[in-house]
CSV table of C-alpha atoms in Angstrom, one decimal:
chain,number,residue,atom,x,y,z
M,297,UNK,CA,8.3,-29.2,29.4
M,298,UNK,CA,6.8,-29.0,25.7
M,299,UNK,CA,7.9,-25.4,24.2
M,300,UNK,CA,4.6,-23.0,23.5
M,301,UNK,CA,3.4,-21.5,20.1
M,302,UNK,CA,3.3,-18.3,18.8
M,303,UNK,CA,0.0,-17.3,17.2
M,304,UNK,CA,0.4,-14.5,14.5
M,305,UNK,CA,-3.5,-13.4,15.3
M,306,UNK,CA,-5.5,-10.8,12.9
M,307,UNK,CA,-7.8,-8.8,15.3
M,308,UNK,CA,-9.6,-6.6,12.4
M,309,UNK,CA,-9.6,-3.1,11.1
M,310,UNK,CA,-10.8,-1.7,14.5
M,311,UNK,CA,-14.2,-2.3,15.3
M,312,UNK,CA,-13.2,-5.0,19.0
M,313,UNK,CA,-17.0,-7.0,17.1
M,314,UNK,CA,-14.7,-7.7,14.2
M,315,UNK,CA,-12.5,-9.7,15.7
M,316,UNK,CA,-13.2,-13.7,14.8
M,317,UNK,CA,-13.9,-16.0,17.7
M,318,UNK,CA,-10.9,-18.0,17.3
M,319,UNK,CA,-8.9,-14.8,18.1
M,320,UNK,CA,-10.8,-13.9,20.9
M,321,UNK,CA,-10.8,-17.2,22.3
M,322,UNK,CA,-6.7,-17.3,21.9
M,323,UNK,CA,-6.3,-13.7,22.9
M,324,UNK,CA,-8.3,-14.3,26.0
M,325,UNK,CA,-6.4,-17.2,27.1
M,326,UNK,CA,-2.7,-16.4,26.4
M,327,UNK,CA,0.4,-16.2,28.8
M,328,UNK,CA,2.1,-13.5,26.5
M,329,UNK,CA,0.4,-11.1,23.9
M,330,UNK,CA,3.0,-8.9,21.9
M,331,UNK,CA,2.2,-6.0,19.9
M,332,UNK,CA,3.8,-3.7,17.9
M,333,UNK,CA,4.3,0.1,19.2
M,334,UNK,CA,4.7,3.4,17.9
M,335,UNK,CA,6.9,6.0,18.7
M,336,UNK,CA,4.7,7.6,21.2
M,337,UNK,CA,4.0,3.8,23.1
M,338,UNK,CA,0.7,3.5,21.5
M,339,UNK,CA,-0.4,0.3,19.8
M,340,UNK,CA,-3.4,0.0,17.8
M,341,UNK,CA,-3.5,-3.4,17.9
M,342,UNK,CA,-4.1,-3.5,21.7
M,343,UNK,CA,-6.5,-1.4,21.9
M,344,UNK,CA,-9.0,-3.3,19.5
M,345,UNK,CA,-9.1,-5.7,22.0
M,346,UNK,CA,-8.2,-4.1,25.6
M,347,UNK,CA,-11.4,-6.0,27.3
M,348,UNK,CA,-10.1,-9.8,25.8
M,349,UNK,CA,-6.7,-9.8,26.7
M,350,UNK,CA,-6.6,-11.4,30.6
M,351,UNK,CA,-5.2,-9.4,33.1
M,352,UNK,CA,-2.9,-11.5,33.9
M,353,UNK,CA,-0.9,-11.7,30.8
M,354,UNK,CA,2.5,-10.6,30.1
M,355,UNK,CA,2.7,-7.7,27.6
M,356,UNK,CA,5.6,-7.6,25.4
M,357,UNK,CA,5.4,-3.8,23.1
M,358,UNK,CA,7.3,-3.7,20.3
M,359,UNK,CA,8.5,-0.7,18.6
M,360,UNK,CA,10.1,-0.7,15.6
M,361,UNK,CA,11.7,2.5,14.0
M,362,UNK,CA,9.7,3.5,10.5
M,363,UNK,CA,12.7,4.2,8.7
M,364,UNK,CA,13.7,3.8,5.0
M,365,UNK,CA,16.6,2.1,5.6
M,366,UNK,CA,15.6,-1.1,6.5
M,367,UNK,CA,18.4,-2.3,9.1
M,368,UNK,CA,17.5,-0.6,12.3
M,369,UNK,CA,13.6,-2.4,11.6
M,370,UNK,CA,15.4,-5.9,10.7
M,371,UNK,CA,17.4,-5.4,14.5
M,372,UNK,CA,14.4,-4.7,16.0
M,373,UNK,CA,12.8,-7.8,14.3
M,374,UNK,CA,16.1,-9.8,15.7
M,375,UNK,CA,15.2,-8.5,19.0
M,376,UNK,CA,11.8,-9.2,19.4
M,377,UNK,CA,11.7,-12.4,17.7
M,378,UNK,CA,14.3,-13.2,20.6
M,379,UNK,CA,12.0,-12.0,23.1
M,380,UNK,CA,9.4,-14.1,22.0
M,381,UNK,CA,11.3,-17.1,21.3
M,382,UNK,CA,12.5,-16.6,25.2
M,383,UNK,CA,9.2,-17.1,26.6
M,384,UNK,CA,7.9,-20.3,23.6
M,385,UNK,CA,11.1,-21.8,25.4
M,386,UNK,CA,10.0,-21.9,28.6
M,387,UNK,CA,6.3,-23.3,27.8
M,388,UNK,CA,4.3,-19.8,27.3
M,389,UNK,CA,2.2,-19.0,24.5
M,390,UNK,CA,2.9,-15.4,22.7
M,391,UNK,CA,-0.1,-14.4,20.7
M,392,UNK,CA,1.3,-11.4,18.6
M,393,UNK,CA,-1.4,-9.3,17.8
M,394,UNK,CA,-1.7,-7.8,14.3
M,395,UNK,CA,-3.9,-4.9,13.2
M,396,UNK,CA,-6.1,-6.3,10.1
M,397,UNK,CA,-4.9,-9.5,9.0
M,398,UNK,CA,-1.1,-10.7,9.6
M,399,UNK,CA,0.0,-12.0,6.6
M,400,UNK,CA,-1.6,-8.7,4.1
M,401,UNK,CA,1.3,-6.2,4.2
M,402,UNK,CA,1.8,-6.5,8.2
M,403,UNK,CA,4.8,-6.6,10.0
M,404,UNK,CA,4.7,-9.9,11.6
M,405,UNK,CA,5.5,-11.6,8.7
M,406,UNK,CA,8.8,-10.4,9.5
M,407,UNK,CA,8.4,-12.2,13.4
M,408,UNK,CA,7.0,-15.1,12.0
M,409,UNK,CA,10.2,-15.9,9.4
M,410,UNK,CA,12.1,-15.5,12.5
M,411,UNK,CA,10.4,-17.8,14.5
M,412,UNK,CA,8.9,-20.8,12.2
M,413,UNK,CA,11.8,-22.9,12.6
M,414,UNK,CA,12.6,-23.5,15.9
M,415,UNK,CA,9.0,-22.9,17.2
M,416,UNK,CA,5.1,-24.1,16.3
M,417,UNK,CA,3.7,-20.6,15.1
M,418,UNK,CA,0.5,-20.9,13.5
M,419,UNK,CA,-1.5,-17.4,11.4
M,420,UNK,CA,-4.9,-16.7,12.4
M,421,UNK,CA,-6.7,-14.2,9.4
M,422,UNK,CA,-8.6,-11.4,10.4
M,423,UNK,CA,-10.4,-8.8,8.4
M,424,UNK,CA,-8.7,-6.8,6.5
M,425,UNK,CA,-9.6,-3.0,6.2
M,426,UNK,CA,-9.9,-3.3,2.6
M,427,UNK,CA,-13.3,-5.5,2.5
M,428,UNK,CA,-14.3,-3.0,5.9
M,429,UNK,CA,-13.7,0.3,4.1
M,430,UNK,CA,-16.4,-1.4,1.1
M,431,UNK,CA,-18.2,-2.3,3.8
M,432,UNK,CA,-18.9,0.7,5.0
M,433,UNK,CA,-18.9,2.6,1.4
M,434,UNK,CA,-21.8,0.3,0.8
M,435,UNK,CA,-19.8,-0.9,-2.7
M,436,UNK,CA,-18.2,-4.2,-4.3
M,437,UNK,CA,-14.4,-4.1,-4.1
M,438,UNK,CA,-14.7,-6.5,-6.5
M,439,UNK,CA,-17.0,-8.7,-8.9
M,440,UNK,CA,-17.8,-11.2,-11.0
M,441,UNK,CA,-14.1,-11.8,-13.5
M,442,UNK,CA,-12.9,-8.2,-12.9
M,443,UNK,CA,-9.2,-8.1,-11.8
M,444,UNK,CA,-8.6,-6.5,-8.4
M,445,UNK,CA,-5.4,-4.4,-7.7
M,446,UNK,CA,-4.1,-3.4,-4.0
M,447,UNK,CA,-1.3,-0.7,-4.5
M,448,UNK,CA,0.8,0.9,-2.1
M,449,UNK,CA,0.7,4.7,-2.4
M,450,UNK,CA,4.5,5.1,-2.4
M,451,UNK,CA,4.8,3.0,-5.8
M,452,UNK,CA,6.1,5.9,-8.4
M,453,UNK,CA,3.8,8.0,-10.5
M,454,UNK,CA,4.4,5.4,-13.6
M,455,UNK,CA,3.9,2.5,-11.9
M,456,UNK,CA,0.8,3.7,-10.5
M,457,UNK,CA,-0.3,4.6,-14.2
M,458,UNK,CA,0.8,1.5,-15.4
M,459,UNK,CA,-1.5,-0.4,-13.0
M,460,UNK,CA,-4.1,1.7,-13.2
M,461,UNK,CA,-4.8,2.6,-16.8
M,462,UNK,CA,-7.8,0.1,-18.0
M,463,UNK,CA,-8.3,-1.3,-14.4
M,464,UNK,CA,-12.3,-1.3,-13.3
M,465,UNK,CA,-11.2,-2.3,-9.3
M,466,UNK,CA,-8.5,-1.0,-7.3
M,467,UNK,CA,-7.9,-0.3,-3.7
M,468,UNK,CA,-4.7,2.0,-2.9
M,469,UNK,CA,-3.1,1.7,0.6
M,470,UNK,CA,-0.6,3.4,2.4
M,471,UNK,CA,-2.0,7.0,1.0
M,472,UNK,CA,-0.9,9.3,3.5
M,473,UNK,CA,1.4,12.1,1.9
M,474,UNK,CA,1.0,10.5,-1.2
M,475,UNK,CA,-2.8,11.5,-1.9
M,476,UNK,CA,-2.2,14.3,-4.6
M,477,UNK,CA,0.2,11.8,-6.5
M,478,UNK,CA,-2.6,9.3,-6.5
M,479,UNK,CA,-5.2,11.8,-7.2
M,480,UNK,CA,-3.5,13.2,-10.4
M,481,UNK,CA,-3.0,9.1,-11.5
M,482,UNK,CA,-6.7,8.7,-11.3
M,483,UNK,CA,-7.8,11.5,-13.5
M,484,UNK,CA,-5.6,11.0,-16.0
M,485,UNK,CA,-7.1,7.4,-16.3
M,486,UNK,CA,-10.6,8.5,-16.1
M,487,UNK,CA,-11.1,6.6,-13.0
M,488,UNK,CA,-11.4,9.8,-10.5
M,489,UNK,CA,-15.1,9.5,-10.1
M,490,UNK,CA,-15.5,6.5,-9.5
M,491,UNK,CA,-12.9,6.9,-6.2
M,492,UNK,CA,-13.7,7.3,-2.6
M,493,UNK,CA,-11.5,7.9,0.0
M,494,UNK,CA,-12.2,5.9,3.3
M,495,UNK,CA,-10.7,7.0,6.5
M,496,UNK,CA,-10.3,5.2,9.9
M,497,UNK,CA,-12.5,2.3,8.8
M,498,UNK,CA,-15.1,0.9,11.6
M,499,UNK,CA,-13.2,3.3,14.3
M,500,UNK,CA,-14.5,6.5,15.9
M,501,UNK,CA,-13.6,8.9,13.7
M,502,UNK,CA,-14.3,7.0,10.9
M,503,UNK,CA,-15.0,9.6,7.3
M,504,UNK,CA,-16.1,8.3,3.7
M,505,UNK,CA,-15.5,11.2,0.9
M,506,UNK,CA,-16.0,11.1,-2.9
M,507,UNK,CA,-12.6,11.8,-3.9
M,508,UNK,CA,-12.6,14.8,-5.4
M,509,UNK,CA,-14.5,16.1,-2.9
M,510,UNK,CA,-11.4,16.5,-1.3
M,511,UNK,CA,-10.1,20.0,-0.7
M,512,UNK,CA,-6.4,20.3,-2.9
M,513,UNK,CA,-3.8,20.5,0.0
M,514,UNK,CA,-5.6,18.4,2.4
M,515,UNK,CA,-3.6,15.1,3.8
M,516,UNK,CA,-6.3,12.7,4.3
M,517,UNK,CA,-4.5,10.1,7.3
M,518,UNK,CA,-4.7,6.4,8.0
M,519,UNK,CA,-6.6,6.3,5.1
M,520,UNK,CA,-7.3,3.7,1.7
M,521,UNK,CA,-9.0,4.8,-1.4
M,522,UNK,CA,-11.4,2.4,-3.3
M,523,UNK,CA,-11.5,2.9,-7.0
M,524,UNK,CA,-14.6,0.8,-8.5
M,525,UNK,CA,-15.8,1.5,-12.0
M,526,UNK,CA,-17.9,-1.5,-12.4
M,527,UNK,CA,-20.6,1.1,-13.0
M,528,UNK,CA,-24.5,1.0,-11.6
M,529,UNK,CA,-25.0,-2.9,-13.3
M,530,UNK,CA,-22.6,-4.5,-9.9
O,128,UNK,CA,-44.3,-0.8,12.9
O,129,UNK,CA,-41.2,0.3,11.6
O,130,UNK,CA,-39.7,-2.2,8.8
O,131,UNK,CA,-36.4,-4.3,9.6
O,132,UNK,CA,-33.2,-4.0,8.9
O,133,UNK,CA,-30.8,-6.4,5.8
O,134,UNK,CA,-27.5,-7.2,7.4
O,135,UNK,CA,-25.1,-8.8,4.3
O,136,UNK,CA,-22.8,-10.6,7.0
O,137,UNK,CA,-19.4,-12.4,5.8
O,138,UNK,CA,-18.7,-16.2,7.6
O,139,UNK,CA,-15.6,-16.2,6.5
O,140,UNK,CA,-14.0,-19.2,4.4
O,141,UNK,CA,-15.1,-22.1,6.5
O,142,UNK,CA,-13.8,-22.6,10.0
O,143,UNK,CA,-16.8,-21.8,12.0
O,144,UNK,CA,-14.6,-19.7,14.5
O,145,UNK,CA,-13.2,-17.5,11.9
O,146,UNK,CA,-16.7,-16.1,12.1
O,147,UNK,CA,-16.6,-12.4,13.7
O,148,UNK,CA,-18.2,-11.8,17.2
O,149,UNK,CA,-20.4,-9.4,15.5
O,150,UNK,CA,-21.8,-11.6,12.9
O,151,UNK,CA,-22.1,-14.1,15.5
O,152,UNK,CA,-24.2,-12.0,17.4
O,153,UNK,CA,-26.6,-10.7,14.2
O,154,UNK,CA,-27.2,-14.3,13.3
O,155,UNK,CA,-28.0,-15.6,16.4
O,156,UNK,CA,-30.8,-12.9,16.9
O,157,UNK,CA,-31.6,-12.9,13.3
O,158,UNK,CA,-35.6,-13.1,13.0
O,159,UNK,CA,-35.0,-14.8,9.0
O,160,UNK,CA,-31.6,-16.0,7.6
O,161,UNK,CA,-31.1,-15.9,3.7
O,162,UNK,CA,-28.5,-18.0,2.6
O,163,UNK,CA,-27.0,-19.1,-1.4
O,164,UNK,CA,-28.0,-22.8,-1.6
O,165,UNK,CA,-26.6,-24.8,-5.0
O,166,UNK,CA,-28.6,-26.9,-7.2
O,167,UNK,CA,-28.1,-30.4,-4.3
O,168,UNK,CA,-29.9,-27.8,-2.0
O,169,UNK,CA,-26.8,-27.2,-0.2
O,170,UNK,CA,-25.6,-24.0,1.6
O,171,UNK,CA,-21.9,-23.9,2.3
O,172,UNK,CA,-22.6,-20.2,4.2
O,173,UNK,CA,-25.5,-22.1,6.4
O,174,UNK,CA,-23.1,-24.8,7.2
O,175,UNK,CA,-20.4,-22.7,8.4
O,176,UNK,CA,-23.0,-21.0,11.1
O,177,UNK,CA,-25.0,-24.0,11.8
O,178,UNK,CA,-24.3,-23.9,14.9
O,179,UNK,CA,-25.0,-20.2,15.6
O,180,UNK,CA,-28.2,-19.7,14.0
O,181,UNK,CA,-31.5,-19.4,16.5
O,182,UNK,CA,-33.9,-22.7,16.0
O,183,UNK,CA,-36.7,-20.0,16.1
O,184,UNK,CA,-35.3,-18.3,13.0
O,185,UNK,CA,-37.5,-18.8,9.5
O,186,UNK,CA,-35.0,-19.7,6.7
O,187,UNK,CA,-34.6,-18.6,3.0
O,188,UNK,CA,-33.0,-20.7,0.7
O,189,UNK,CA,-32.1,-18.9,-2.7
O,190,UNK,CA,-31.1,-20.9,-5.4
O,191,UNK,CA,-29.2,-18.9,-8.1
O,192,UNK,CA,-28.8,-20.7,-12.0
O,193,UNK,CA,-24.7,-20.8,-12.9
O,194,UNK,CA,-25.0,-20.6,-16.3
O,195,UNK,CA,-23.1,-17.9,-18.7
O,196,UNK,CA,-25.8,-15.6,-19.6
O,197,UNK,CA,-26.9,-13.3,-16.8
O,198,UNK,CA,-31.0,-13.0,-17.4
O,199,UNK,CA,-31.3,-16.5,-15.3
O,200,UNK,CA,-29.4,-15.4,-12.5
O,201,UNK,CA,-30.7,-11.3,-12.5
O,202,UNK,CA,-34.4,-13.2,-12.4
O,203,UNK,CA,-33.6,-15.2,-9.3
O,204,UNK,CA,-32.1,-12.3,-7.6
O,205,UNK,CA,-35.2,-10.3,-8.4
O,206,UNK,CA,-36.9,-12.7,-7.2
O,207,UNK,CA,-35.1,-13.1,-3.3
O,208,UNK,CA,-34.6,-9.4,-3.4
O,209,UNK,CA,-38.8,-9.0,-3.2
O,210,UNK,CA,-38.7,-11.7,-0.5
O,211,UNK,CA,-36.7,-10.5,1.5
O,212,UNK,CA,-38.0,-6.9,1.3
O,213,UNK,CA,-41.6,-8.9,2.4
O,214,UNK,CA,-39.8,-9.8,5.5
O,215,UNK,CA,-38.3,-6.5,6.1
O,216,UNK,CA,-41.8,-4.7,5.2
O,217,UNK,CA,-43.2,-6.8,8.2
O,218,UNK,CA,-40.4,-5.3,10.7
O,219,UNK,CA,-38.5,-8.5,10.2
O,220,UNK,CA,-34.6,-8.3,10.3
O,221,UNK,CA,-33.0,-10.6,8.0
O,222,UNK,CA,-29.3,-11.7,7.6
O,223,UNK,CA,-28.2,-13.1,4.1
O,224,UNK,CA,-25.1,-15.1,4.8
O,225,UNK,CA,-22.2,-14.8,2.5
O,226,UNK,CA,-19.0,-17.4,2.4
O,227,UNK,CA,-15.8,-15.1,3.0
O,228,UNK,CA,-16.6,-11.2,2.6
O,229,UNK,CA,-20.1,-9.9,1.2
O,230,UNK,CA,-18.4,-7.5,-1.2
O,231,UNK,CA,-15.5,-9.4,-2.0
O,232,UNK,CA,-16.6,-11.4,-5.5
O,233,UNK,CA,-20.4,-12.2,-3.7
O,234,UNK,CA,-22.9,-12.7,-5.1
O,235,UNK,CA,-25.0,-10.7,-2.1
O,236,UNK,CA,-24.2,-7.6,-3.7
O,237,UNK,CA,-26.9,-8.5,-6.3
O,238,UNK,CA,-29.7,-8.2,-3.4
O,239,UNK,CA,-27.9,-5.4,-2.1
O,240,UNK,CA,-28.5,-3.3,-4.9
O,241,UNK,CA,-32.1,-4.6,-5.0
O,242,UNK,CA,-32.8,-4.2,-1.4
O,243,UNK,CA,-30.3,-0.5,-0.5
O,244,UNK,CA,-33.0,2.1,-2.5
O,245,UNK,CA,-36.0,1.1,-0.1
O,246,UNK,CA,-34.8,-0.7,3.3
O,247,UNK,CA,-31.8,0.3,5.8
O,248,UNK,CA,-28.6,-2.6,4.5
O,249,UNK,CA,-25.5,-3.3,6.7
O,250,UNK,CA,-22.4,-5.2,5.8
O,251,UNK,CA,-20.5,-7.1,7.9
O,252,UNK,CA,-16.9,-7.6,7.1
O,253,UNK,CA,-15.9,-11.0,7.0
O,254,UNK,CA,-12.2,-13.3,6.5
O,255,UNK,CA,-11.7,-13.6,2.9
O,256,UNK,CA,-10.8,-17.1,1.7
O,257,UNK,CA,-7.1,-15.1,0.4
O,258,UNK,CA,-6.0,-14.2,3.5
O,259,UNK,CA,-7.0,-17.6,4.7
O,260,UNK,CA,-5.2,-19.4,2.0
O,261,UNK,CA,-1.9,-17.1,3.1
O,262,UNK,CA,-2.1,-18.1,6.5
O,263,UNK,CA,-2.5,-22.1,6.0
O,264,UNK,CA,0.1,-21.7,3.3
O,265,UNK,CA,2.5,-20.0,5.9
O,266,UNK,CA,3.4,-17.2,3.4
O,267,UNK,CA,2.4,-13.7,3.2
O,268,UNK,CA,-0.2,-12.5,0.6
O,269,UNK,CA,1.8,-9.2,0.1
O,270,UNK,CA,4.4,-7.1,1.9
O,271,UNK,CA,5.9,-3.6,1.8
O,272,UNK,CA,5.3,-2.0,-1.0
O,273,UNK,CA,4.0,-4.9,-3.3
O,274,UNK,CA,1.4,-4.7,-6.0
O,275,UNK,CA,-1.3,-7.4,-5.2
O,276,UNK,CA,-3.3,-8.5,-8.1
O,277,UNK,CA,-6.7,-10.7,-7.4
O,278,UNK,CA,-7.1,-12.4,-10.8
O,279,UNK,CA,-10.1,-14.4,-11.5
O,280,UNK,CA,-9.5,-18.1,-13.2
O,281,UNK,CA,-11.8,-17.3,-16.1
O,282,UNK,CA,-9.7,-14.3,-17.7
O,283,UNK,CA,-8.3,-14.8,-21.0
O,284,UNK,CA,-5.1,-16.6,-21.5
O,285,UNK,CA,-3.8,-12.9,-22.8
O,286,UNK,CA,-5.2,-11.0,-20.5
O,287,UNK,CA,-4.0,-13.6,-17.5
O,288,UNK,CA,-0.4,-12.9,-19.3
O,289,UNK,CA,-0.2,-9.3,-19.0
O,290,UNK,CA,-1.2,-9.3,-15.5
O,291,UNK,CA,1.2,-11.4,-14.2
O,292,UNK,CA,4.3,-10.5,-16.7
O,293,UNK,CA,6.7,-8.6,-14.1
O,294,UNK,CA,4.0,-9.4,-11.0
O,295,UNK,CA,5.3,-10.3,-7.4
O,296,UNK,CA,2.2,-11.2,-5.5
O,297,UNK,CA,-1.2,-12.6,-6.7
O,298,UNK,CA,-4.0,-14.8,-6.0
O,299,UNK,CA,-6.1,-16.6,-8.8
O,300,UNK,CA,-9.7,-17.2,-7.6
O,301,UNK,CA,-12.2,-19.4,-9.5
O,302,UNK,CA,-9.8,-22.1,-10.8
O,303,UNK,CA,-11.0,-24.8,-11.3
O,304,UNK,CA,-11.2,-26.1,-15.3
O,305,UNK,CA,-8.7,-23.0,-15.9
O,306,UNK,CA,-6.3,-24.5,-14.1
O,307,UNK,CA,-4.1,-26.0,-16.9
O,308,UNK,CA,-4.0,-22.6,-18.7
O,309,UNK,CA,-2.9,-20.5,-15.4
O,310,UNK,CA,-0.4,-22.9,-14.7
O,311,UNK,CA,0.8,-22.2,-18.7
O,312,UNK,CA,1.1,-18.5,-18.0
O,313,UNK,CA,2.7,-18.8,-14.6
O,314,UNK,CA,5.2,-21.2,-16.5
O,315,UNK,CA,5.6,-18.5,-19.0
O,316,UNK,CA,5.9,-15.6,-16.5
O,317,UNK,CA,8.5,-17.5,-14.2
O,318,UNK,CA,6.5,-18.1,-11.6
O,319,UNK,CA,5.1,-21.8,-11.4
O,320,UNK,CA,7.9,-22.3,-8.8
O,321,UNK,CA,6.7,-19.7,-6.5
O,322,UNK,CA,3.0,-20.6,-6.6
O,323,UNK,CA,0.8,-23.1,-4.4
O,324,UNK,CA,-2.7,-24.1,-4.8
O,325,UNK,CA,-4.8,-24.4,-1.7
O,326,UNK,CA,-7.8,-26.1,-1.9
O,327,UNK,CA,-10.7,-25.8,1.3
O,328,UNK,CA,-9.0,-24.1,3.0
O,329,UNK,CA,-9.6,-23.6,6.9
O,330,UNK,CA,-12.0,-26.7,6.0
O,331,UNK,CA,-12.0,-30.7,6.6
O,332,UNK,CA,-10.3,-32.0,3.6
O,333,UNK,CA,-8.0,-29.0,3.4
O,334,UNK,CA,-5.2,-29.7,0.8
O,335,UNK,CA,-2.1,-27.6,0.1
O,336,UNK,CA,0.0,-28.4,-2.9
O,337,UNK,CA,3.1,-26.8,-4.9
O,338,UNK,CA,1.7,-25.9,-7.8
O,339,UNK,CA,4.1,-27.9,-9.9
O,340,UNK,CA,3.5,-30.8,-8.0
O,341,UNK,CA,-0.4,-31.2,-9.4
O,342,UNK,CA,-0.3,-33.9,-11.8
O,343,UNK,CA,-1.0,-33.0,-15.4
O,344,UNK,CA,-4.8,-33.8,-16.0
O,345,UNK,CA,-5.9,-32.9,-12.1
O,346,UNK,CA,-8.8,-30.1,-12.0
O,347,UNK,CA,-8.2,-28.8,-8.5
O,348,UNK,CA,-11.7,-28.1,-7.1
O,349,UNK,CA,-12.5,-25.2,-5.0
O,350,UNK,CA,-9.5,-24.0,-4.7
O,351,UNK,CA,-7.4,-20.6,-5.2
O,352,UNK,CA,-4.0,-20.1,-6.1
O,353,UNK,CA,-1.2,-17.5,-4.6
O,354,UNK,CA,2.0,-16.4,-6.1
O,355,UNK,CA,4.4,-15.0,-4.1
O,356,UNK,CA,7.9,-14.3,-5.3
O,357,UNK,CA,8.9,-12.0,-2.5
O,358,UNK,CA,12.4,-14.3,-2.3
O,359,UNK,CA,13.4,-15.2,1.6
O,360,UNK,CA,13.8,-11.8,2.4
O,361,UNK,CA,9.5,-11.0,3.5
């Protein structure tokens, strides 16, 4: 018996219509999909695409602790890679499902190192929620020769300035409880106005706000801000 | 008669199956389908969707000059804007295909800005060609808490310096005759041995190369390059 494949598959920012048809098509005919968990059981991931998955897959949740200290996540890794390399041995195929695109800042990146070697594992891109939040802003993220930055929120207050000091695009991830940080970056580089704050991108729920427009104090979640100062000639 | 609706819907880099269900869907019903053609007459964004679009649908080809000054090219995109706004004036809805993500370095963002004022405009997300490259490369893009920098080919050699100086992750678009002075920097930032250049990707004739290993001379076509010095430990 031939060993299966794992396919690391993007399924979008959240909207189940932006999911490719090459990742519906191997979501919809897997033995094993995996997904990761949060504390609370919940995966995000799943849920874009609860009516492709066939009822009679195998579900394998993951949950991996969101701790600094990276060793309890790297035993998790361990353990689910193990998991999954359990079933590829006996002829299944794991499809691990991946909110936006797997290999932008994800977490099965971490699965896949585990895996490549002994097993066929092949990435599937999705859409990330960078090019749905500009979507749905109705701006660029980018054009023309402009250089555009993606910057985690938790970089420090100097690195942020560093980056973002004579920088026309930018899109910041991760914000989260570091929005005032971010905030006070931007207006000291002039680039303040020209941000918007998108949250929960093509999901219920979803809000667009000019970023100062945000109320001081207020924590905006699951959230990316889009900094374009490419000005009206896009 | 109430006038139609412009969808700007992403095909993602080439594999017609990395096209989302939902721009499957608004091409298929798609009463007139506006797509970039080059000077050959040649639509890489039709090709990817030949498949999907209706027989019954009327088709607008829109040929924009490539040349350095911008008067050419803002003509021609005056010019398709008022076309398609005849369409959409006669209730018609049109969807102007765009290669990878509409607001990702497109050039549909030109008729959006036209067309947005006077008609109701949607965007479509699509797969960007960078997170296509990542996967068929087998390496993430960007992880943790990485700064990403999208740099285009065409920057200055100075400019090309201080961006990647002290960089982990990045992807240089529009290569092609720049190649010989990225590949300079990248030397002179330490990084030429953690860069590939992926040419077509997701498409026939798809070609993945260490960056080092292009012979001195070669002019990669169509093709974008990633960095990623992340070390083993993604």
């Amino acid at each position: 018996m031939s060993a299966g494949t794992l396919y690391g598959v993007g399924v979008g920012p959240g909207d189940p219509e932006l999911v490719t048809l090459k990742a519906a098509r191997l979501i919809r005919s897997a033995d094993v999909v995996a997904y990761p968990v949060n504390g609370a059981g919940h995966s995000f991931a799943r849920r874009i695409v609860a009516d492709v998955v066939s009822p009679d897959a195998d579900h394998l949740p993951i949950t991996v602790p969101m701790k600094v200290e990276r060793g309890p996540a790297q035993c998790a890794y361990d353990d689910a890679a193990e998991q999954i390399s359990m079933h590829l041995r006996r002829g299944k195929n794991v499809v691990f499902l991946c909110e936006g695109d797997p290999f932008f800042f994800g977490s099965y990146m971490y699965i896949h190192q585990r895996v490549c070697g002994s097993y066929e594992c092949e990435v599937v891109p999705g859409v990330t929620s960078l090019t749905a939040c500009a979507a749905e802003l109705g701006r660029p993220l980018a054009a023309r020769n402009e250089v555009l930055k993606v910057l985690p929120g938790p970089l420090g207050e100097d690195e942020l300035l560093r980056e973002l000091r004579f920088c026309q695009s930018a899109a910041i991830i991760k914000v989260g409880r570091h929005f005032e940080k971010i905030r006070r970056v931007l207006r000291q580089c002039g680039l303040a106005d020209s941000a918007w704050i998108v949250e929960a991108a093509t999901n219920p729920g979803q809000k667009i706000i000019a970023l100062e427009a945000v109320a001081e104090g207020e924590k905006p979640y699951f959230s990316t801000i889009l900094v374009y100062s490419g000005g009206e000639n896009w």
